[in-house]
XYZ file of C-alpha atoms in Angstrom:
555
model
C 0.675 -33.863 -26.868
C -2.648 -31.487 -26.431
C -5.018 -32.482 -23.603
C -8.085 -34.140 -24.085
C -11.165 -31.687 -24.225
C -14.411 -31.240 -22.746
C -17.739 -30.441 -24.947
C -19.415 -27.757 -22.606
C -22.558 -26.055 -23.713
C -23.899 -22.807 -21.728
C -27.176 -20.911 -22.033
C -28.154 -17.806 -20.163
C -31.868 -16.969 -20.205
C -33.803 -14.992 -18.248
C -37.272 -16.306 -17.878
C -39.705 -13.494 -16.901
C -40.944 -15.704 -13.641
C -42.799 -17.644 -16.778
C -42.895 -21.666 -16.978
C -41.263 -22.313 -20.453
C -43.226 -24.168 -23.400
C -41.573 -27.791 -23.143
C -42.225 -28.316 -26.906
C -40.710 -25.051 -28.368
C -37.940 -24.964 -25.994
C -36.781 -28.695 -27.520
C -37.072 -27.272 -30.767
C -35.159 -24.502 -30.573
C -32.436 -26.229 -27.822
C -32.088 -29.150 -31.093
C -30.880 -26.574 -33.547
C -28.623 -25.021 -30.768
C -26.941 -28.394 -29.945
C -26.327 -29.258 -33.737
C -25.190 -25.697 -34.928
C -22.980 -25.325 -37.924
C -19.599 -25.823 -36.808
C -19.914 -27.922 -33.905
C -19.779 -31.838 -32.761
C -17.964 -32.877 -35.782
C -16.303 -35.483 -34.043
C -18.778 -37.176 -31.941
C -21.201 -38.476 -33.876
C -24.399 -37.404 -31.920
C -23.710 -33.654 -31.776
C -23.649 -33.961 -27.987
C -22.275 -31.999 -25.402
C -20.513 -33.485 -22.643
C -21.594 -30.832 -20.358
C -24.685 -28.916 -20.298
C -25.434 -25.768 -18.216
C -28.240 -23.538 -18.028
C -27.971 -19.721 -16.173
C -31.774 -18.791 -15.426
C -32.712 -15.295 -13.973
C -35.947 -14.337 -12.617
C -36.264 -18.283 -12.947
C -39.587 -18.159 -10.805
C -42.538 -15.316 -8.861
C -40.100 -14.104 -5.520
C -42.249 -15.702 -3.192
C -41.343 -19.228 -4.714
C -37.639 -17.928 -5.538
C -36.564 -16.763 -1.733
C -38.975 -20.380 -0.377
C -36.789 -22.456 -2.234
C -36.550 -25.383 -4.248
C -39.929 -27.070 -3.073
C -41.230 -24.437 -5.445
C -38.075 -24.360 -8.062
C -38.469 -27.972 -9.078
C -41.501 -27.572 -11.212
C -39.869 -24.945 -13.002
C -36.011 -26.757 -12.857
C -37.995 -29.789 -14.551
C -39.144 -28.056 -17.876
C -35.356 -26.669 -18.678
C -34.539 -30.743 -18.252
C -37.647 -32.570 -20.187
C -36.451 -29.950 -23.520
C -33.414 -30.382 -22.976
C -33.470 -34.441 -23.261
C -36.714 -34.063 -25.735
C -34.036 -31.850 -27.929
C -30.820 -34.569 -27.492
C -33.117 -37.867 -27.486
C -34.113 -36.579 -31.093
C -30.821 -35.989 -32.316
C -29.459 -39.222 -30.916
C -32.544 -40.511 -33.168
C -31.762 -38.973 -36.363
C -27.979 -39.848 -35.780
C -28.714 -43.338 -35.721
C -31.171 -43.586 -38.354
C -28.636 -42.031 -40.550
C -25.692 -44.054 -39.532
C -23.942 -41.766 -37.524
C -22.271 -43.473 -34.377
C -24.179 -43.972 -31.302
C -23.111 -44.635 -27.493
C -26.018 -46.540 -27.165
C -27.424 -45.977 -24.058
C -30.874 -45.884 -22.417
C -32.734 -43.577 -20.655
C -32.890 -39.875 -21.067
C -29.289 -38.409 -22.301
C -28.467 -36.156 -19.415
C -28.618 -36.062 -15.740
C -29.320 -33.494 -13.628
C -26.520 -32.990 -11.372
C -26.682 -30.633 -9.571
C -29.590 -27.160 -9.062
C -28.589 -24.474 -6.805
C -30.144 -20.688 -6.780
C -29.860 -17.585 -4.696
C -32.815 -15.973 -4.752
C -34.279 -15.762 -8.440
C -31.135 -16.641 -10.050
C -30.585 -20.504 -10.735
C -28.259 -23.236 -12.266
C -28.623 -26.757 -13.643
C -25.971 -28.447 -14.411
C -26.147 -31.550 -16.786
C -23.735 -34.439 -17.497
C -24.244 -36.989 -20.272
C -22.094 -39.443 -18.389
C -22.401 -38.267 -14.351
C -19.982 -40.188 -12.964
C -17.289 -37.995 -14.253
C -18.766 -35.539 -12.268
C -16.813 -35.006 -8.810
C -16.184 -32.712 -5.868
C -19.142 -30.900 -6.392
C -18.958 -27.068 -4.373
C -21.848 -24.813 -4.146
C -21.278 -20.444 -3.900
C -24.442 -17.515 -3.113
C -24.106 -14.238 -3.355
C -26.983 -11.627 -3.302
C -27.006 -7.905 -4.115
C -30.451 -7.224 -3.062
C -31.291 -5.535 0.031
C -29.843 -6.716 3.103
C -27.700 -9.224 0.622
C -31.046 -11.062 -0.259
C -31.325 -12.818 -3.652
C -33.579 -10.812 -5.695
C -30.520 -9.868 -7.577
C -27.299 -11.800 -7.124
C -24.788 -14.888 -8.291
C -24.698 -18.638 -7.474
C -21.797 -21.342 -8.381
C -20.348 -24.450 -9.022
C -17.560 -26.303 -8.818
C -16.556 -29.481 -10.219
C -14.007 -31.850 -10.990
C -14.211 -33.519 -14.062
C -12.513 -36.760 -14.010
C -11.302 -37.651 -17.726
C -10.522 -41.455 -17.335
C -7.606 -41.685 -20.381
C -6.455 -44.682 -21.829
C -3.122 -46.210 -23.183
C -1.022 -43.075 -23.498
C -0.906 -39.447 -21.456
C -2.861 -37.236 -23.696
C -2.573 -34.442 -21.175
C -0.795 -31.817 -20.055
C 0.671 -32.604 -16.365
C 3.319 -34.105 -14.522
C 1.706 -37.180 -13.439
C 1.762 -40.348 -14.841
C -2.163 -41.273 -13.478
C -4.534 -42.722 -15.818
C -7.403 -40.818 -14.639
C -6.721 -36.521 -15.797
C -8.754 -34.131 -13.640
C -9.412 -30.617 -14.395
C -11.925 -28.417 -12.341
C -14.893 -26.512 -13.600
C -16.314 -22.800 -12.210
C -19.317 -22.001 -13.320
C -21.300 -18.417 -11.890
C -24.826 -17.573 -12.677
C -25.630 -14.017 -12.183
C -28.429 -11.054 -12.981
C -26.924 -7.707 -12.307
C -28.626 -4.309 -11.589
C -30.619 -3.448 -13.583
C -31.360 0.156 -15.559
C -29.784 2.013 -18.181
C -28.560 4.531 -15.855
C -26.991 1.666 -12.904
C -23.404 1.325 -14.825
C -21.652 1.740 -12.112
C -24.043 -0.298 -9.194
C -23.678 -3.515 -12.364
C -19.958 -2.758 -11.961
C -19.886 -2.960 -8.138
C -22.155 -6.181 -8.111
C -19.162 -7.661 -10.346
C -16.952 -6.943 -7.474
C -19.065 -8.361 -4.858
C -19.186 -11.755 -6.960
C -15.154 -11.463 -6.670
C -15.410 -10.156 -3.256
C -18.011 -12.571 -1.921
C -18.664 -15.756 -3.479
C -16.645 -18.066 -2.380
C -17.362 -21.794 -2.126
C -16.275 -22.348 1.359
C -17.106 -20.382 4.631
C -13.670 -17.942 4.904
C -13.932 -18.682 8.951
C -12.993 -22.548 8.390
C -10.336 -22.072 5.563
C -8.791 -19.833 7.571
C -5.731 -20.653 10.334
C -6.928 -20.537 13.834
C -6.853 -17.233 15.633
C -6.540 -15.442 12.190
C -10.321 -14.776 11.451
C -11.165 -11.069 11.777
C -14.013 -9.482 13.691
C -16.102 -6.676 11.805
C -14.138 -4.056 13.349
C -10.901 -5.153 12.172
C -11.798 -5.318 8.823
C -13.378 -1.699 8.510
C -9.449 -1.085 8.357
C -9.598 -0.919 4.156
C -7.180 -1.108 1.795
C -8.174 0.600 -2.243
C -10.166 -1.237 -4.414
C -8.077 -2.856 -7.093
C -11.112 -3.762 -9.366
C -10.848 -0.024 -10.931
C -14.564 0.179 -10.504
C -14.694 2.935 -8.958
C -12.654 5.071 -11.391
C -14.521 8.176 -12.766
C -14.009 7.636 -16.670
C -15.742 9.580 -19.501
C -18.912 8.373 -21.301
C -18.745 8.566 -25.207
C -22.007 10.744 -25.881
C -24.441 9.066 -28.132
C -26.460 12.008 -29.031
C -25.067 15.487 -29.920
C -25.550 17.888 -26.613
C -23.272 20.621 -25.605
C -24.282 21.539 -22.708
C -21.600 21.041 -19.508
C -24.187 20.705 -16.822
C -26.283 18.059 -18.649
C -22.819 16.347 -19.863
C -21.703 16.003 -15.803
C -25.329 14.337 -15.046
C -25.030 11.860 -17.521
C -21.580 11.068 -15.891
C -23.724 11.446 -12.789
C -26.074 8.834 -13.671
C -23.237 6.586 -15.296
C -21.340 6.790 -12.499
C -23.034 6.919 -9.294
C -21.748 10.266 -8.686
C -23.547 12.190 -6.117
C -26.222 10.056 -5.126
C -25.156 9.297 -1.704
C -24.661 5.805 -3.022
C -20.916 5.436 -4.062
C -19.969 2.945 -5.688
C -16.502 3.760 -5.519
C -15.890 3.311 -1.978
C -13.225 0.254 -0.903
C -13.958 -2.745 0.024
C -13.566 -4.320 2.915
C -10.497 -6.089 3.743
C -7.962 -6.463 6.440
C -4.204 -5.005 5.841
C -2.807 -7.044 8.053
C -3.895 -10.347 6.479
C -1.111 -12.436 5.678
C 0.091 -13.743 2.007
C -0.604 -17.120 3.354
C -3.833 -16.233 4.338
C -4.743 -14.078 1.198
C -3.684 -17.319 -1.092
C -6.028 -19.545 1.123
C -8.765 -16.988 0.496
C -8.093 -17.183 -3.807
C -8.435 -20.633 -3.366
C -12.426 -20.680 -2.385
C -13.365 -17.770 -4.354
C -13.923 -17.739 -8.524
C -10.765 -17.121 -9.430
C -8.631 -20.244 -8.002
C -5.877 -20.411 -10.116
C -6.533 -24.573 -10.997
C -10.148 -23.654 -12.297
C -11.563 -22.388 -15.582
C -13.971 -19.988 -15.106
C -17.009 -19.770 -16.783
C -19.729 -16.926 -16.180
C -23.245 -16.446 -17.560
C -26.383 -14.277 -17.208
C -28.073 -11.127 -17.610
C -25.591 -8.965 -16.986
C -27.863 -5.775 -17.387
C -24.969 -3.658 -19.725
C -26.725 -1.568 -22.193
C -25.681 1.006 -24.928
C -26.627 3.826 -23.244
C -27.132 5.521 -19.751
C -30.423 7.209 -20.212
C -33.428 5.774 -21.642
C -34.289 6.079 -25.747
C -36.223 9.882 -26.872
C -39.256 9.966 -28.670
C -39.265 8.380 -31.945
C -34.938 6.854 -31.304
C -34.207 4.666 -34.024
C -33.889 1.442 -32.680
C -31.026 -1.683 -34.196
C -32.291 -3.607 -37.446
C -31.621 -6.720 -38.606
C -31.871 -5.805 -42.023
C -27.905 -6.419 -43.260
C -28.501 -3.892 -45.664
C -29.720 -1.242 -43.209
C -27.766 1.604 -42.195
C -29.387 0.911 -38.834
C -28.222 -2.748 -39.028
C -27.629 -4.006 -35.189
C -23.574 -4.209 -35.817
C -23.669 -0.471 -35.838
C -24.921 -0.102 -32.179
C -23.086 -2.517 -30.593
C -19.640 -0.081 -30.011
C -21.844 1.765 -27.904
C -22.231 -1.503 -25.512
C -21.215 -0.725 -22.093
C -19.851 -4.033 -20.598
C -17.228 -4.184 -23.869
C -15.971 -0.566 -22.819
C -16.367 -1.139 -19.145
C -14.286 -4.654 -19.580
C -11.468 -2.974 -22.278
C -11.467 0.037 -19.621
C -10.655 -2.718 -16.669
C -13.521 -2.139 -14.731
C -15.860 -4.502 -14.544
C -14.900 -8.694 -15.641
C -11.164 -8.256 -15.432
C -9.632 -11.277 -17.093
C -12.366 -12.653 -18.708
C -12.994 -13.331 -23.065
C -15.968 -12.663 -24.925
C -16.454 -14.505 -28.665
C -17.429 -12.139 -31.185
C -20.821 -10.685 -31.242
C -22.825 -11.774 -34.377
C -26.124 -11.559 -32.999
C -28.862 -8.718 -32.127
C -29.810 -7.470 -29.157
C -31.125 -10.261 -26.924
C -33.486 -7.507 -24.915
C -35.774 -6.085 -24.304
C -38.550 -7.003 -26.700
C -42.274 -6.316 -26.826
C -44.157 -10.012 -27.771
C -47.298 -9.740 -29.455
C -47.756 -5.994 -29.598
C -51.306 -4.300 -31.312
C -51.635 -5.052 -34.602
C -49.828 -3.344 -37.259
C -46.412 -2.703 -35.050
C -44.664 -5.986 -35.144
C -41.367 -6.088 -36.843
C -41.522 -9.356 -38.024
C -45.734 -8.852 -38.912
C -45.417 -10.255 -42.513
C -43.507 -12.956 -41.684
C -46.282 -13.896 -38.888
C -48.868 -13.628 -41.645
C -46.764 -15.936 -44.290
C -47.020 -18.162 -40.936
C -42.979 -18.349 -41.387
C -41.109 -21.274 -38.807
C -38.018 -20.866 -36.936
C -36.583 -24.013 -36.254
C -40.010 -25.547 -36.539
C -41.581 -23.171 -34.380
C -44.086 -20.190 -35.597
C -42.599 -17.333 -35.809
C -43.388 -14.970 -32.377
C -44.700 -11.146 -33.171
C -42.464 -8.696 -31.814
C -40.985 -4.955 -31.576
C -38.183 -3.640 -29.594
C -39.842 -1.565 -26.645
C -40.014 1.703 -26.548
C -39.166 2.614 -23.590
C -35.872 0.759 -23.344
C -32.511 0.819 -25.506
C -32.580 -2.570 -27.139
C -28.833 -4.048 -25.669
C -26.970 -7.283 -25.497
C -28.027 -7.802 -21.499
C -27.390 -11.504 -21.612
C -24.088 -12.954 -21.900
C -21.446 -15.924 -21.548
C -17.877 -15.070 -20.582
C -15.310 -17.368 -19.634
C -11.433 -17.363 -18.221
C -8.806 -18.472 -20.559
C -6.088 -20.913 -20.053
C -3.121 -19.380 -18.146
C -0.835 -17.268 -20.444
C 1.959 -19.122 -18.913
C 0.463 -22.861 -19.682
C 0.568 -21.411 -23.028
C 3.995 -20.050 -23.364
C 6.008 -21.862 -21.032
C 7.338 -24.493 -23.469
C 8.200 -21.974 -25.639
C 9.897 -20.007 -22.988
C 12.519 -23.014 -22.418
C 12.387 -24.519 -26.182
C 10.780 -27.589 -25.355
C 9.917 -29.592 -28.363
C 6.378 -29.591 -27.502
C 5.976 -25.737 -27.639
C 3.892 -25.632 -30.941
C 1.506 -28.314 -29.185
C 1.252 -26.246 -25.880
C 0.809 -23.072 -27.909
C -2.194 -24.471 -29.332
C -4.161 -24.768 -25.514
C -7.172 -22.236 -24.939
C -10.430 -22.368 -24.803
C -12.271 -23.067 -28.733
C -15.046 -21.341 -28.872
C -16.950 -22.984 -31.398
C -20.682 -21.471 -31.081
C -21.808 -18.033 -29.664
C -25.195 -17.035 -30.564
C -28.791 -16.578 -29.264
C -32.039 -18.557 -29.643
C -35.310 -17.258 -31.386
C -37.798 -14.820 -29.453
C -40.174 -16.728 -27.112
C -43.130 -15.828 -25.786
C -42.835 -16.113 -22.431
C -40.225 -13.378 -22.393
C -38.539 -9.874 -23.107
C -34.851 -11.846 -23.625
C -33.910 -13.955 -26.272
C -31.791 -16.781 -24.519
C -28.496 -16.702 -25.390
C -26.110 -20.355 -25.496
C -22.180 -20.639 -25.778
C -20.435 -24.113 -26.832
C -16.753 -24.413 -26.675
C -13.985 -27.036 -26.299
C -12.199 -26.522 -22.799
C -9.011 -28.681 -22.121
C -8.776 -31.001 -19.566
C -5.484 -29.764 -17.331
C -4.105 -31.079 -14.379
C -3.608 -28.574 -11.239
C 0.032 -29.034 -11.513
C -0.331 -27.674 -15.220
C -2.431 -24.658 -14.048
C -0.411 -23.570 -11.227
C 1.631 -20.704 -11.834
C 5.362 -22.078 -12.369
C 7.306 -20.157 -9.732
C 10.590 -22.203 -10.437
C 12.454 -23.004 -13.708
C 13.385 -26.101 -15.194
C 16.889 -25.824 -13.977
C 15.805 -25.268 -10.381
C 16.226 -21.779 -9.724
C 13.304 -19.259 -9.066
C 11.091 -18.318 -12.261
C 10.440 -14.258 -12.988
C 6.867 -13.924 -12.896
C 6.144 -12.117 -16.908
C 4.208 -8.463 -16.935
C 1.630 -10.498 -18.643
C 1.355 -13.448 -16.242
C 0.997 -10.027 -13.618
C -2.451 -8.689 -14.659
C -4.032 -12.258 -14.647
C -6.634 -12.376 -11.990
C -5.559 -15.763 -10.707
C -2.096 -14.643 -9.879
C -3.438 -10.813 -8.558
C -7.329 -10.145 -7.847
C -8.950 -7.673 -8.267
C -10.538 -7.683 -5.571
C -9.927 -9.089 -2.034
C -12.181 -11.709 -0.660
C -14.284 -10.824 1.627
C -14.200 -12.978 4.807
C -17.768 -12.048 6.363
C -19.366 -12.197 3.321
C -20.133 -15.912 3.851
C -21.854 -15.178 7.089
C -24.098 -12.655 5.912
C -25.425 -14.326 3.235
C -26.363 -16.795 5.810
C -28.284 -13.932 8.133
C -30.041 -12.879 4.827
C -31.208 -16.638 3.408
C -33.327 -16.364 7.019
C -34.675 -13.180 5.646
C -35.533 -14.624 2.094
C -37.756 -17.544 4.088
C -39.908 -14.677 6.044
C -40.147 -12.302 3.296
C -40.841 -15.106 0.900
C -43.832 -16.939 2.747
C -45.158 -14.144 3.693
C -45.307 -12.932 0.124
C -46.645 -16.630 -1.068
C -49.375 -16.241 1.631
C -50.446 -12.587 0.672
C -49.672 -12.630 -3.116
C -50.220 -16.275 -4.181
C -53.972 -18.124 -4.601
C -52.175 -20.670 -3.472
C -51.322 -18.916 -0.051
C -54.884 -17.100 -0.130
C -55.602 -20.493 0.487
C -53.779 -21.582 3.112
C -54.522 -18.476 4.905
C -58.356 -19.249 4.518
C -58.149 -22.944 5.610
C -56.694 -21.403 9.030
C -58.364 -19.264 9.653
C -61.712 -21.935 8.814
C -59.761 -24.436 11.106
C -59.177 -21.344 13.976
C -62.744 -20.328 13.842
C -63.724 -24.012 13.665
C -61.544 -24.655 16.847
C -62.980 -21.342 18.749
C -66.989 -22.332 18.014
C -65.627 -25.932 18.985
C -63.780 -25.108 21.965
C -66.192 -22.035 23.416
C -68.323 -23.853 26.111
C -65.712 -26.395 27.397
């Protein structure tokens, strides 16, 4: 029989440090939820699980403070999202349409966790199939602070099944578990940082791990720093020197090797292509343990989202460029540009997101757009006068900037199902193998949200139906039905569960740590000399100091 599913929706935005419009957001988040295609078969369109990957969520004094500041922002991203599902739930009753009834808002926040100015909400509509709930940081910034950098979850979902087993494991419980990954990340930005977004990939595989390394670890095993400079070669590929298909016609050699230059990192004293660290002597055991607590544990599906930065070019646009269209009919049409997009070639090439799917691309570029530019250069200008609606919602003025390539920075890419959950049966002829054959990861929805105005993205939102499988189903089998010892497939080889990419790294934890102290200095003493808020502060004490002095000066 095929498992039982789970409704996920994901959306990756990155907000500009801007509050969002409540209002529009619900608007816009409504016709998301109810797209063509999904939540046929529950009545209220609803998604079992909602997730939100913010970037530059707030200002980086509030970001690296922490969630004292946060919550005012978190709190929009959850009033539109229940504004946007309590009016569905409306119209599906009024119409007849099947209802669970409840009260209250629809979803619950569960759980909000960032690293630095990255940040994740995670929504249930029923929370108490929420379980185990694991928290991962990572920053890229300097120092490994959190102006870039990737945060996680991890979940079990507890899918409480009755009468017969509807999924895929070897128990015979009543209650099916599967667990749930999900990373939030903003990579380097730049046209020209291909090769520092690639390296930030492999310090997500590298470094965020959902348990401190030092207590998974046997006893006596853990390395010190100097042990580990002993380094083994980097797996990922990242650092691999590859060509760059030219988008404009240039012949000349010495300008061709600086745009490999600039692609590549070549030269700038800042290699990306140098190993990372990782200790040669570390057991099997002991590199297993480590795969458990990092992203890709072979019992989780993965799920990542963000603004992953990748562009269609290395160097920024020439005078008067001719930027995408989204004119079907144009020669320029967006569909055209989008073989030039680096992360696709950089993935296909095995060098950045190794193991990880993509749905198709049907939409435009989701950056970087100019809102409200002078009169006269808006793309959409007529349309603005006509006073045209998206979704309810006026139509926003805008033009691809000029100074940027427009690219498809923000994305939602997620792991599979094991190749060997779905070829197993069909390996040993079971008579379930057509049923089994049938387990992935649907895909139902892929597709971006309207220009807003409070930023130079256009949010982009992913729904899918993920399968609820036990661990025992997503472990790899390593012995046959007739008891002797299974030959692992070539294909089953290059899956990043069974060989990473990258090693963990075991100190990563720890640093992270030393820089979160950082992010609490540098960010107060930003909020106090940036802020009118902290101008504030920093006049009331120095009122109450001078107060204190004139008080104190004849005792």
């Amino acid at each position: 029989m095929t498992p039982s599913t789970i409704d996920l929706f994901i959306l990756t935005f990155n907000c500009a440090k801007n509050l969002i419009n409540v209002a529009v957001w619900a608007a816009h988040l409504k016709a998301a939820l109810s797209a063509q295609g999904v939540g046929k078969e529950n009545g209220n369109a609803l998604p079992d699980v909602v997730v939100f990957s913010l970037q530059e969520v707030a200002p980086l004094a509030y970001s690296f403070i922490g969630p004292y500041f946060l919550n005012t922002y978190y709190a929009r991203y959850g009033e539109a999202l229940n504004l946007a599902a309590g009016q569905l739930l409306e119209e599906a009753d009024e119409y007849g349409a099947s209802s669970d009834g409840t009260s209250g808002d629809p979803y619950k926040l569960i759980r909000a966790k960032n690293v630095g100015m990255t940040a994740i909400l995670l929504f249930a509509r029923d929370p108490s199939k929420i379980q185990q709930i694991e928290e991962a940081e990572c920053g890229f910034g300097a120092a490994d602070m959190g102006n870039k950098g990737a945060v996680g979850l991890r979940v079990t979902w507890n899918d409480v099944v009755n009468g017969n087993d509807n999924a895929i494991t070897t128990t015979t419980e009543q209650a099916k578990t599967t667990e749930l990954t999900f990373v939030a990340t903003h990579l380097a930005a730049m046209e020209w940082n291909l090769k520092k977004r690639n390296a930030n990939w492999r310090s997500i595989v590298s470094g965020l791990t959902f348990a401190n390394p030092r207590n998974v670890l046997p006893a006596g095993t853990f390395p010190s720093e100097s042990r580990e400079a002993w380094s083994t070669p980097d797996r990922s590929g990242a650092g691999d020197t590859a060509p760059v298909a030219r988008t404009r016609d240039d012949s000349s050699s010495a300008d061709t090797d600086d745009h490999i230059d600039l692609a590549y990192g070549n030269g700038d004293g800042d290699s990306d292509a140098q190993p990372l660290l990782n200790n040669p002597r570390r057991s099997a055991s002991d590199e297993s343990t480590l795969q458990q607590i990092s992203i890709f544990k072979p019992t989780s599906h993965l799920f990542l989202a963000g603004d992953l930065n990748y562009r269609i070019d290395t160097t920024t646009p020439p005078p008067l460029a001719t930027y995408p269209s989204f004119d079907a009919s144009s020669g320029n049409h967006f569909s055209h540009f989008l073989p030039r997009d680096q992360l696709t070639q950089e993935r296909e090439a095995g060098r950045t997101m190794h193991g990880l799917s993509e749905a198709p691309i049907t939409f435009g570029p989701t950056y970087k757009y100019d809102v409200h530019p002078a009169k006269g250069e808006a793309v959409n200008e007529e349309a603005v006068k006509r006073g045209d609606k998206v979704n309810g919602v006026p139509e926003v003025p805008w033009r691809f900037a000029s100074h940027r390539w427009p690219g498809w920075c923000d994305r939602v890419l997620y792991l599979d199902v094991p190749p060997w959950v779905r070829t197993i049966t069909e390996l040993e002829q079971q008579p379930e193998a057509a049923e089994r054959e049938k387990v992935k990861v649907e895909v139902e929805v892929y597709d971006s949200l309207p220009v807003v105005e409070t930023s130079d993205h256009r949010p982009v939102f992913f729904r899918a139906k993920v399968p609820v499988l036990g661990e025992e189903a997503m472990k790899l089998p390593l012995v046959s039905e007739g008891g002797g010892e299974r030959e692992v497939e070539e294909e089953w080889k290059r899956d990043p569960r069974v060989s990473m990419p990258v090693a963990v790294d075991v100190h990563a934890w720890e640093r992270r740590a030393a820089a979160r102290r950082k992010e609490v200095v540098v960010g107060w003493t930003a909020f106090i000399w940036s802020t009118k808020k902290g101008a504030l502060v920093l006049a009331t004490l120095l009122v109450m100091g001078v107060g204190s002095w004139w008080l104190l000066r004849d005792w």
